[in-house]
Every structure is written in structure tokens, then in C-alpha cells.
Short mmCIF file of C-alpha atoms in Angstrom, two decimals:
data_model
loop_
_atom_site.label_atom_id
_atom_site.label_comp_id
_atom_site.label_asym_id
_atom_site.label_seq_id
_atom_site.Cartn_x
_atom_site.Cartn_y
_atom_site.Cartn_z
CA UNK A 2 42.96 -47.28 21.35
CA UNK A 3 40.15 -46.25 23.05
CA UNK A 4 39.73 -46.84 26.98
CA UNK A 5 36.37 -47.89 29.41
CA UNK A 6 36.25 -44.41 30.74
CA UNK A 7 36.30 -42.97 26.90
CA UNK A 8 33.07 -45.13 26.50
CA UNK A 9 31.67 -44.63 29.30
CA UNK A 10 28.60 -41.57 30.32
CA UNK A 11 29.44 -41.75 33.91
CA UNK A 12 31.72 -42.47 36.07
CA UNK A 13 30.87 -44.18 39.72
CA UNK A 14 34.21 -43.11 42.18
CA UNK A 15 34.25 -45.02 45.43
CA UNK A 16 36.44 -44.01 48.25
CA UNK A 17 37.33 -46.44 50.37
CA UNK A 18 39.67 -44.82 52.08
CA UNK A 19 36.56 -42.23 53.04
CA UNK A 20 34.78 -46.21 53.86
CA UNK A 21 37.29 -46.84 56.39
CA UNK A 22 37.98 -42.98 58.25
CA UNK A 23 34.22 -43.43 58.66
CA UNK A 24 34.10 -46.79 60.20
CA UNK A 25 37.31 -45.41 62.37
CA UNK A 26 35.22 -42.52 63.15
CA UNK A 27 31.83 -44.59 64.26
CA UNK A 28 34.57 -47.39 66.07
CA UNK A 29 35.96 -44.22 68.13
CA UNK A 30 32.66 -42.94 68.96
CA UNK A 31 31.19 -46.05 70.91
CA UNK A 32 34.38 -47.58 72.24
CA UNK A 33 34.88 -49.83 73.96
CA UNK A 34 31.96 -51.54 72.68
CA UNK A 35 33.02 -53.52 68.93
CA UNK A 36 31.57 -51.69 65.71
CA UNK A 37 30.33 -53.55 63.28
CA UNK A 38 28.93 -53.20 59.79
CA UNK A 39 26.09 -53.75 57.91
CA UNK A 40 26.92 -54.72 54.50
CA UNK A 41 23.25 -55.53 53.26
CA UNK A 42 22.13 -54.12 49.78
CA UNK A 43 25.31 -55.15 48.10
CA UNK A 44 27.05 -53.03 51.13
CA UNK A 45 24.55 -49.81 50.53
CA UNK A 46 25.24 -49.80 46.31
CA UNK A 47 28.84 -49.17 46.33
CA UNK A 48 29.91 -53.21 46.14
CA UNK A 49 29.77 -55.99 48.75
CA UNK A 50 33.87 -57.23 47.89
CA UNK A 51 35.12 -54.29 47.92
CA UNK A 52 33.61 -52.21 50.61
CA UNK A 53 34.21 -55.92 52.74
CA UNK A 54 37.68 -56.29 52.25
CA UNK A 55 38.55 -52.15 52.96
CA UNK A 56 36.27 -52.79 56.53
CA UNK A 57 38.00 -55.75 57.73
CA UNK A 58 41.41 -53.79 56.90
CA UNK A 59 40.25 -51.72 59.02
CA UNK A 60 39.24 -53.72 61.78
CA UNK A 61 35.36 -54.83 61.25
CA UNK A 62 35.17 -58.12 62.31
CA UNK A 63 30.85 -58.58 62.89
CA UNK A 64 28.84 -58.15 60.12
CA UNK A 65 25.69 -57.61 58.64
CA UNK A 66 23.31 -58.70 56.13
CA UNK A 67 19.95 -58.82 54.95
CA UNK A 68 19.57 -62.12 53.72
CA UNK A 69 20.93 -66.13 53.55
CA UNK A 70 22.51 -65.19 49.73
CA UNK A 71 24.06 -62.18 50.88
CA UNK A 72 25.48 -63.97 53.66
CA UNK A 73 27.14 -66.98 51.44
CA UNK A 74 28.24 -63.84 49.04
CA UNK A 75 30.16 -62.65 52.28
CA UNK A 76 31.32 -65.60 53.41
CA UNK A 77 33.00 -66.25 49.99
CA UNK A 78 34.75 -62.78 50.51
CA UNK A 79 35.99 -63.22 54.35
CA UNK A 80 36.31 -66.35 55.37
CA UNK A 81 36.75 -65.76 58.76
CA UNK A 82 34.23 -62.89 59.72
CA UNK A 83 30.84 -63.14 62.05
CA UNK A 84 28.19 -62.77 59.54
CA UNK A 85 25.08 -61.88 60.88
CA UNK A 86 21.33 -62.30 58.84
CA UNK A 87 19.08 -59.56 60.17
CA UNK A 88 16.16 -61.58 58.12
CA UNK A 89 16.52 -64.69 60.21
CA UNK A 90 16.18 -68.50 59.35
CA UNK A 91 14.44 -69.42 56.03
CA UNK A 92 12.69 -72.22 55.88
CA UNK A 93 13.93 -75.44 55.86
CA UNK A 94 17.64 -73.71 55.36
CA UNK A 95 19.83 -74.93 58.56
CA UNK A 96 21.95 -76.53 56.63
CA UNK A 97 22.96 -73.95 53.96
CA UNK A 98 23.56 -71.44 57.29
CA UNK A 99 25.26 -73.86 58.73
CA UNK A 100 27.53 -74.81 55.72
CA UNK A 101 28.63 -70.86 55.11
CA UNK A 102 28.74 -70.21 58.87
CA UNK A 103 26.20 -67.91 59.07
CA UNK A 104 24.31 -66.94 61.96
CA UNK A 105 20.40 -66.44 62.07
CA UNK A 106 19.22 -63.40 63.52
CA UNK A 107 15.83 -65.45 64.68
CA UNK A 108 12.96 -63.35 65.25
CA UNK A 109 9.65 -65.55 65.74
CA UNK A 110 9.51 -69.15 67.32
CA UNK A 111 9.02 -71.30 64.42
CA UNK A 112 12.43 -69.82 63.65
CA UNK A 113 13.78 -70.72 67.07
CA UNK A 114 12.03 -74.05 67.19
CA UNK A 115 13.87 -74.88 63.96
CA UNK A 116 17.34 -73.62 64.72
CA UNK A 117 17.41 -75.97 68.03
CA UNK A 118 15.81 -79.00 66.49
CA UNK A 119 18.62 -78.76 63.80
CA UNK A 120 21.23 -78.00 65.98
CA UNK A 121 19.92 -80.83 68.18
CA UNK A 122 19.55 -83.57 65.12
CA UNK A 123 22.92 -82.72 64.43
CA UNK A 124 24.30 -82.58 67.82
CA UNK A 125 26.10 -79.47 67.55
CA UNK A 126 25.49 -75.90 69.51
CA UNK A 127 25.78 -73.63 66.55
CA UNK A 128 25.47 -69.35 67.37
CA UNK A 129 22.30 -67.50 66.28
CA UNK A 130 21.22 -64.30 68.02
CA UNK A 131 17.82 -63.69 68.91
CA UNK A 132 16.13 -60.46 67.07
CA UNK A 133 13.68 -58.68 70.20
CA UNK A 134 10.59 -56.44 69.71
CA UNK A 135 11.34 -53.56 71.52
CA UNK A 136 8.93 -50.98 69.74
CA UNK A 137 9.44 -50.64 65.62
CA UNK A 138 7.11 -53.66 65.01
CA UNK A 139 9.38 -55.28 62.47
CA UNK A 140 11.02 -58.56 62.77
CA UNK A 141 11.52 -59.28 66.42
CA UNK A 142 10.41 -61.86 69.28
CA UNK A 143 7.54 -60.37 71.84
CA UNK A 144 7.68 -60.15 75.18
CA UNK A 145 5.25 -62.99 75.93
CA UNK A 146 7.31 -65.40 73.61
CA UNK A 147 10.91 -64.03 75.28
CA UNK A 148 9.69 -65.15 78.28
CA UNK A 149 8.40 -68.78 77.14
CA UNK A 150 11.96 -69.07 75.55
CA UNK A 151 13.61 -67.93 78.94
CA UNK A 152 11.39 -70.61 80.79
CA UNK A 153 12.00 -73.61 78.43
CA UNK A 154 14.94 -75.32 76.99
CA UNK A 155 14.95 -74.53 73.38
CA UNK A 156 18.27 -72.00 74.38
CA UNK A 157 19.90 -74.39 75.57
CA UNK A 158 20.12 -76.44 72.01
CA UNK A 159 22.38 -73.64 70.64
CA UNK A 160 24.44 -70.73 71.15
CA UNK A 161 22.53 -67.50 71.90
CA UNK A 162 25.59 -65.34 70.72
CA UNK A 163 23.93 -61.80 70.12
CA UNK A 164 20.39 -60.46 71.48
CA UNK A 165 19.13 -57.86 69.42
CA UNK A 166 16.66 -54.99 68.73
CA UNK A 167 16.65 -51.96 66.58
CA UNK A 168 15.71 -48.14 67.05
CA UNK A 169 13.05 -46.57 64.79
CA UNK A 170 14.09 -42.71 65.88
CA UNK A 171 17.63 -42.84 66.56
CA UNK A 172 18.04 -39.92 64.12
CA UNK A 173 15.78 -37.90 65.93
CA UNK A 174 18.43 -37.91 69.02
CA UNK A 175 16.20 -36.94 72.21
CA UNK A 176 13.56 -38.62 71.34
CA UNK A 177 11.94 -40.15 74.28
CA UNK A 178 10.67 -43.03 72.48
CA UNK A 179 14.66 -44.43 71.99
CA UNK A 180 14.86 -44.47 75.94
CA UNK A 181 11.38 -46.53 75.50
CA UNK A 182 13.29 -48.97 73.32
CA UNK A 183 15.97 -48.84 75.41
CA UNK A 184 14.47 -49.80 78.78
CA UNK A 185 12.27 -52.56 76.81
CA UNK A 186 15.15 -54.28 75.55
CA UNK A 187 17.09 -54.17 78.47
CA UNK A 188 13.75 -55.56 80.60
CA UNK A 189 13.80 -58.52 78.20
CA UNK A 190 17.66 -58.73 77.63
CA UNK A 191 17.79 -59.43 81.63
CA UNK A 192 15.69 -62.78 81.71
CA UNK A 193 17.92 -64.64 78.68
CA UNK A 194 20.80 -66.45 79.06
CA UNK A 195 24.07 -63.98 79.07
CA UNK A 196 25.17 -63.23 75.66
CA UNK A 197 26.11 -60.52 74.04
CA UNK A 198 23.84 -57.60 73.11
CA UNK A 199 23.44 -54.73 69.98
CA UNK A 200 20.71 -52.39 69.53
CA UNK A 201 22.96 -49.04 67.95
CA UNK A 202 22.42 -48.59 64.25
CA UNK A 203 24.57 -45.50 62.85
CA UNK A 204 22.94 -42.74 64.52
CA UNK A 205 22.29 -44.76 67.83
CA UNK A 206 26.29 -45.00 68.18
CA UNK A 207 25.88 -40.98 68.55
CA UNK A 208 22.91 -41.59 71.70
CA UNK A 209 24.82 -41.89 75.10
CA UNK A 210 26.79 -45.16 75.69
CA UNK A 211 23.71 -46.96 77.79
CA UNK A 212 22.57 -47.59 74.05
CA UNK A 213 25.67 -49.04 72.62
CA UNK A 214 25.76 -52.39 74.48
CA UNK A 215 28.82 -55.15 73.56
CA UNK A 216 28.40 -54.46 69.61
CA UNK A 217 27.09 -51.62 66.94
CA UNK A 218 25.91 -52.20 63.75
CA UNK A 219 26.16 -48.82 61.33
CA UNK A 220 25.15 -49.04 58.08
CA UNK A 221 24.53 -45.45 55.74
CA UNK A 222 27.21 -43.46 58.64
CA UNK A 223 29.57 -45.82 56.79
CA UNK A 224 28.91 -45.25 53.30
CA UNK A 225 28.69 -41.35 53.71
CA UNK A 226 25.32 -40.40 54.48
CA UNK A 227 23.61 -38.28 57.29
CA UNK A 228 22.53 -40.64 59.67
CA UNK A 229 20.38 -37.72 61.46
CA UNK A 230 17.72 -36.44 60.91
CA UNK A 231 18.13 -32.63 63.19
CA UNK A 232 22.48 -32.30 62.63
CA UNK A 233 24.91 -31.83 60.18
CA UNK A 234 26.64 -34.79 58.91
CA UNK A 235 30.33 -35.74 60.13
CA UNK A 236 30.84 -38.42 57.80
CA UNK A 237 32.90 -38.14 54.52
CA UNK A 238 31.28 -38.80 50.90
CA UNK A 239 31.96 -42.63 49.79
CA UNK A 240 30.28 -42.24 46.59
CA UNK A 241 31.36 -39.85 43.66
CA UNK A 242 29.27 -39.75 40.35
CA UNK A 243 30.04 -37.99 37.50
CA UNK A 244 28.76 -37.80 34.07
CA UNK A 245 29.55 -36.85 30.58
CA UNK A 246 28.22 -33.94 28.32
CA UNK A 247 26.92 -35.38 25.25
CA UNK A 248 25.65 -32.14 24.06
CA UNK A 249 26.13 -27.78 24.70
CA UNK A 250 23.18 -25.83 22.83
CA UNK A 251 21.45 -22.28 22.97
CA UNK A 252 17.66 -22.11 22.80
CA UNK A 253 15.66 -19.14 23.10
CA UNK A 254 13.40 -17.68 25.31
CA UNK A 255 9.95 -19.51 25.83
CA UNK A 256 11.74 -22.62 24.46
CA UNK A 257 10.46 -25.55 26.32
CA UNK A 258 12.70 -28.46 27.93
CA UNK A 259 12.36 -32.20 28.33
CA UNK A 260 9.38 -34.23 28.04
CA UNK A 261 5.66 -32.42 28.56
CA UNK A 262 7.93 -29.35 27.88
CA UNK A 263 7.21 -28.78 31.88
CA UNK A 264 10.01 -26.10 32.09
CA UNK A 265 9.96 -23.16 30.06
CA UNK A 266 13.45 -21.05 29.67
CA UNK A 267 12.75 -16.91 30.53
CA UNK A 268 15.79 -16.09 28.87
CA UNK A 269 18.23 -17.43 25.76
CA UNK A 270 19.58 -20.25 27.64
CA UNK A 271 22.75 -22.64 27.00
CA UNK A 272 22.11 -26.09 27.85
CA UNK A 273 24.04 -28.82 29.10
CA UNK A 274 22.81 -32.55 28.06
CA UNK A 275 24.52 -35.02 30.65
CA UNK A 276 24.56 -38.95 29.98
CA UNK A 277 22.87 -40.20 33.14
CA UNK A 278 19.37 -40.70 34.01
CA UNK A 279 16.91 -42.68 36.22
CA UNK A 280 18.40 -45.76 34.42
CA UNK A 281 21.22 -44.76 36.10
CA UNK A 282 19.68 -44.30 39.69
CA UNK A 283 19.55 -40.56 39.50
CA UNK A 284 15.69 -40.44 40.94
CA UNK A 285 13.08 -38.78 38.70
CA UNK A 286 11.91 -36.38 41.37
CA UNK A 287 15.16 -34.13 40.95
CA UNK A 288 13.14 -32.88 37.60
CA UNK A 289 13.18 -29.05 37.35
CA UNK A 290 12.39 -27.71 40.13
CA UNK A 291 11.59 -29.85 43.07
CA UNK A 292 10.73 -28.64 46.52
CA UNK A 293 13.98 -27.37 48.34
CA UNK A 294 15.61 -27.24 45.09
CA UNK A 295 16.57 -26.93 42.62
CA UNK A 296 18.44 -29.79 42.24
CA UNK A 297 21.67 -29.00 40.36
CA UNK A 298 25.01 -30.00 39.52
CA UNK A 299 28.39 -28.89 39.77
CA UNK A 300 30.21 -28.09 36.42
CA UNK A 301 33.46 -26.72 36.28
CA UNK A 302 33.57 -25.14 39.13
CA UNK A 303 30.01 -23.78 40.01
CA UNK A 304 26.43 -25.32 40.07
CA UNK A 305 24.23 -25.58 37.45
CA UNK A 306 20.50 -26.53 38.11
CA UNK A 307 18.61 -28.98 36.53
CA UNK A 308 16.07 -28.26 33.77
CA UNK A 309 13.15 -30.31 32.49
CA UNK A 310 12.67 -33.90 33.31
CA UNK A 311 15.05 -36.60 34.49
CA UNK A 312 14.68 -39.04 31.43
CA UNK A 313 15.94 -42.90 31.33
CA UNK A 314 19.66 -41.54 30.26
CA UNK A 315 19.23 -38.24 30.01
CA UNK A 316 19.44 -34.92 32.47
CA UNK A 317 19.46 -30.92 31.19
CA UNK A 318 21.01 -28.50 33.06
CA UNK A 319 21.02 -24.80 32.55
CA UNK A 320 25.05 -23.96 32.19
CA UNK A 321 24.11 -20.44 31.18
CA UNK A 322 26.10 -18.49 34.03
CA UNK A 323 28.58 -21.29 34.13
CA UNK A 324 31.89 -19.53 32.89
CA UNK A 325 34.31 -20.44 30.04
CA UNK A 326 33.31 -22.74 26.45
CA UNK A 327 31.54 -25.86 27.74
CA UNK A 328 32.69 -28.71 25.47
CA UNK A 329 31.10 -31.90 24.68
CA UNK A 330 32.71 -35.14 26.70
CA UNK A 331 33.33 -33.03 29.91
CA UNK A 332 32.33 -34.13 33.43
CA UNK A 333 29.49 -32.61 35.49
CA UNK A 334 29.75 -34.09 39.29
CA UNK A 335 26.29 -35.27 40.16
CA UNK A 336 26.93 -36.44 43.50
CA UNK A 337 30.14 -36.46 45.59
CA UNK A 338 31.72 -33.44 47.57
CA UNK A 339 30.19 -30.64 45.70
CA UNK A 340 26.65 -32.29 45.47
CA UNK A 341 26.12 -34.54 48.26
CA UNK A 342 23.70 -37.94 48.56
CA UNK A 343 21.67 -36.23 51.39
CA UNK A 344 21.28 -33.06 49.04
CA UNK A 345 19.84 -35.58 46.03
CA UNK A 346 17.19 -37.27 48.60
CA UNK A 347 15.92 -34.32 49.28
CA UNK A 348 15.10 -32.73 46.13
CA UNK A 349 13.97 -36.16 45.21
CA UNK A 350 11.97 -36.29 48.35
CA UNK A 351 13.49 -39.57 49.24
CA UNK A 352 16.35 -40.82 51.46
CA UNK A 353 20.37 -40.99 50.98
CA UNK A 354 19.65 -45.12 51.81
CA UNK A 355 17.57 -45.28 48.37
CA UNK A 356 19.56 -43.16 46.61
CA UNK A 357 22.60 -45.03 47.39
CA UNK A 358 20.69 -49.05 47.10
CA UNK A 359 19.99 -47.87 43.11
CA UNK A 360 22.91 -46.99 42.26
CA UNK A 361 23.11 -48.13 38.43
CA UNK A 362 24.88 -50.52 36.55
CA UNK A 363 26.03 -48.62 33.59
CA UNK A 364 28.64 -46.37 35.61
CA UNK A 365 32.23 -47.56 35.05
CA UNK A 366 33.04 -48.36 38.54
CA UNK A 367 36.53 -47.20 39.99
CA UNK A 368 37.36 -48.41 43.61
CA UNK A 369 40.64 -46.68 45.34
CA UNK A 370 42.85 -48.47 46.87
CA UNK A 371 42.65 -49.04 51.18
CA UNK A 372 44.75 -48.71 54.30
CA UNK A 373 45.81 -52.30 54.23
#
């Protein structure tokens, strides 16, 4: 009888064991302020459900998301967590945050306005945070309209449980512009009601503790990804991919590779053809040989870099000084501890976040078990 993994061109391994020593590690690092998690993006690729239930083992109890569906997704998975939604209060939606207990991140006064007049029609204080604009110019509340909020009584019609603001060079460490942010949000923080504050992402939990406030909120620190931009990365891989070899063959020299034959072999060559491909999330700009590169794989044992073009389901790698009799249906390790996420964004010129968010669907996902 033949098995998923038999039928399968790649395998997708998540460690969420590795989810979990990472949150530990981030939790350690800002104590005694509460680390949460964001969980947006189907919790960075690897699965919202899973990566959920392996956090709150190990102690998450705030987080994260993107938006409203994510955050009824969530709620359907832990019913008793603080969720969190970083793109604030839809219109017209009070009710469908309020029936999944979700909490508006609101970050412009129609949003405000809304929240209160709800809360108020329904005579009930419900928690929202407010989102500030301390300097990315994204989502967030300006000063002049902080300060009409902090004169009027709009607060008072709910529960300001979090006041936020996020960094936009965190991962640059020193860079003056986070103690810009930082004194900008604290200016504004000061004329609210008290409640609880967060501005840390993942590499703001690594600034000095002024920055890490009552709560945290890491996101690719968690999922194995350097969350700076000028160190080494301390986190463990989540995510292992590996892929089948649906073909070994010899070509000679000046044979061409791939599609508009833009790599030409300069010796007899054995190739490896490995089932996985942009369809797959592996990015197109890992194609022969990309700047930094090449990119490569690791094949029994030793790398192997990639030949040709990334195709929809296909990659070529040169296996030529790769030792021993490369057989169809073995396993070349495209990302994981050999190969690692940050290594594939930058061949691809991208980041680990949008290598991670496209993960693909054709991958026969294993989970490990968690520290329960």
C-alpha cells in the first residue's frame, strides 16, 4: 500500500518544539514584561492551529492577528486567549468582534467613534487598544487626534486595554530613529488613560528594556527567522522542506539548462531534477546564479547549487561533486538546518517573512509533537 509521503514531491517538517524554545527564548529576553505572538499570515505559513496550540503550551497568552477572519479562526482554536487585530475595526463589524471576543487594534477616529457608539448602544465597556503613529506612517492615530481623544469622552465608552505603536528599524539595533519612536510614543502614551502598552516586535525585544513596555509582540523570531538586519540569528529553524528527485542525468559540456537555456554547463555535468518549484513557494529569483549565491541545496550530505531556472514544479541542481550513486525518489533539503530561510531571501533578494507567508500547498505537512 502506498503512503502520503510515497506520493508526495516534498515534504514541509515543522518543529514545534523549535516554535516553543524560541518563544521561551524571546519570553526570557524581555521579562518581566508578557511576550506575546503574532500569529497573522496563517501564523507566518507554517499553520495557525498548530503553531497556536504549541504557543499557548508554552505560555502565550496575547495574541496577534492581521485581520477580523483570522481572529474568529483563532478564537475557534483558543477559546480563552487575548486576540488582538493589528488591522483595526471594519466597518460596520462590532458585533462580529464582539461575538468572537476580539479586540480592535483602532487606529483612526471613525474607528474609535464606532467602537464607543457600539459599546455605548449596547451598554457594555468592551477592550480595544488604540494603534499610535509614532513614525512608520502605517496604521496609527496622530498626535493631534490622541490628544482630542485624551480631551473628550469617547475613552471612556470602552476599555482602552493596550496602546500601541510599532518600530520600522528595530533590526537595525542603534538606530537613532527607534529612540525617536520611542520618546514619541511614550509623549503620547502619557496623556491617555492608564492601560497597558506594546511597541517591541521580535527584534525590538533585543533593544534595551525602556522599549519593551507591559507586552511584546514577536512574530518571524518565533518561526525561525533573523529578526536583524546587522547579527547573526539566535533562533532555531521552524520550517524544514525537503523534496524528491524525480530524475539523475549526465549532459555534456555546452549543454544548456532550464528554460531560455540561461545556464550553460562548462563541464559533463550530472543533474539532479527536484519536485518543487515556485508553485511550491520556492521564489523564482534563486534561478542559477543569483547575487550572493548561488543558491543551492543540500543533498546527501553536501550542497549542490542550483542550475537554470526555478520552474512551476521544477528545480535543477548540479550534483556533479556530490559523492556516491544519486537515485531517483531521494530527498534534497531545500530549507531547514543545512539551508536556512534567511539564506533563500537572499539569493531571492527578498525577505525570510515572504519566503515563509508562501509557503505552498502541495507539501505533505508533518507537525511534531509539543511540550504540553
Amino acid at each position: 500500500m502506498t503512503s502520503p509521503a510515497g506520493r508526495a514531491g516534498g515534504v514541509l517538517s515543522i518543529d514545534l518544539k523549535a516554535l516553543q524554545q524560541n518563544y521561551r527564548s524571546v519570553g526570557k529576553q524581555v521579562a518581566p514584561a508578557e511576550c506575546g505572538a503574532s500569529v497573522k499570515a496563517n501564523a507566518y505559513g507554517i499553520g495557525m492551529e498548530p503553531a497556536a496550540r504549541a504557543l499557548w503550551a508554552a505560555g502565550c497568552r496575547s495574541f496577534f492577528v492581521a485581520l477580523p477572519e483570522e481572529g474568529r479562526k483563532l478564537r475557534g482554536i483558543l477559546s480563552d486567549a487575548v486576540i488582538y487585530v493589528l488591522g483595526g475595526l471594519f466597518s460596520e463589524e462590532a458585533p462580529f468582534y464582539a461575538q468572537h471576543g476580539l479586540r480592535p487594534a483602532l487606529s483612526q477616529m471613525r474607528e474609535v467613534e464606532e467602537w464607543a457608539g457600539w459599546c455605548r448602544a449596547q451598554g457594555t465597556r468592551l477592550a480595544a487598544a488604540l494603534h499610535i503613529e509614532s513614525g512608520i506612517n502605517r496604521l496609527g492615530l496622530q498626535a493631534a487626534q490622541i490628544r482630542k481623544l485624551a480631551a473628550g469622552d469617547l475613552l471612556r465608552c470602552f476599555e482602552l486595554s493596550l496602546v500601541l505603536s510599532h518600530l520600522a528599524r528595530a533590526d537595525e539595533g542603534e538606530d537613532a530613529y527607534n529612540e525617536t519612536q520611542l520618546h514619541a510614543f511614550q509623549k503620547l502614551r502619557q496623556i491617555l488613560p492608564p492601560a497597558r502598552a506594546s511597541l517591541a516586535n521580535s527584534p525590538g525585544a533585543f533593544l534595551p528594556a525602556a522599549y519593551h513596555f507591559d507586552l511584546v509582540r514577536p512574530g518571524i523570531a518565533l518561526y525561525g527567522g533573523n529578526p536583524f538586519s546587522t547579527r547573526q540569528n539566535p533562533f532555531l529553524p521552524v520550517a524544514q522542506i525537503e523534496a524528491r528527485v524525480l530524475q539523475v542525468k549526465q549532459i555534456a559540456k555546452g549543454d544548456s539548462v532550464g528554460y531560455g537555456g540561461s545556464w550553460v554547463a562548462r563541464r559533463a555535468t550530472r543533474l539532479a531534477v527536484i519536485a518543487a518549484g515556485y508553485a511550491d513557494g520556492y521564489p523564482r529569483g534563486c534561478s542559477s546564479t543569483p547575487e550572493g549565491g548561488p543558491a543551492r541545496v543540500w543533498i546527501r550530505g553536501e550542497f549542490a547549487p542550483i542550475v537554470g531556472r526555478v520552474s512551476m514544479d521544477m528545480i535543477t541542481a548540479d550534483v556533479t561533486d556530490v559523492a556516491g550513486d544519486l537515485q531517483q525518489g531521494e530527498m534534497a533539503e531545500l530549507m531547514g538546518a543545512h539551508v536556512t530561510v534567511d539564506e533563500i531571501a537572499s539569493w531571492s533578494g527578498s525577505l525570510a517573512y515572504e519566503i515563509l507567508t508562501r509557503l505552498g500547498q502541495r507539501y505533505l505537512r508533518l507537525y511534531s509533537s509539543f511540550d504540553s
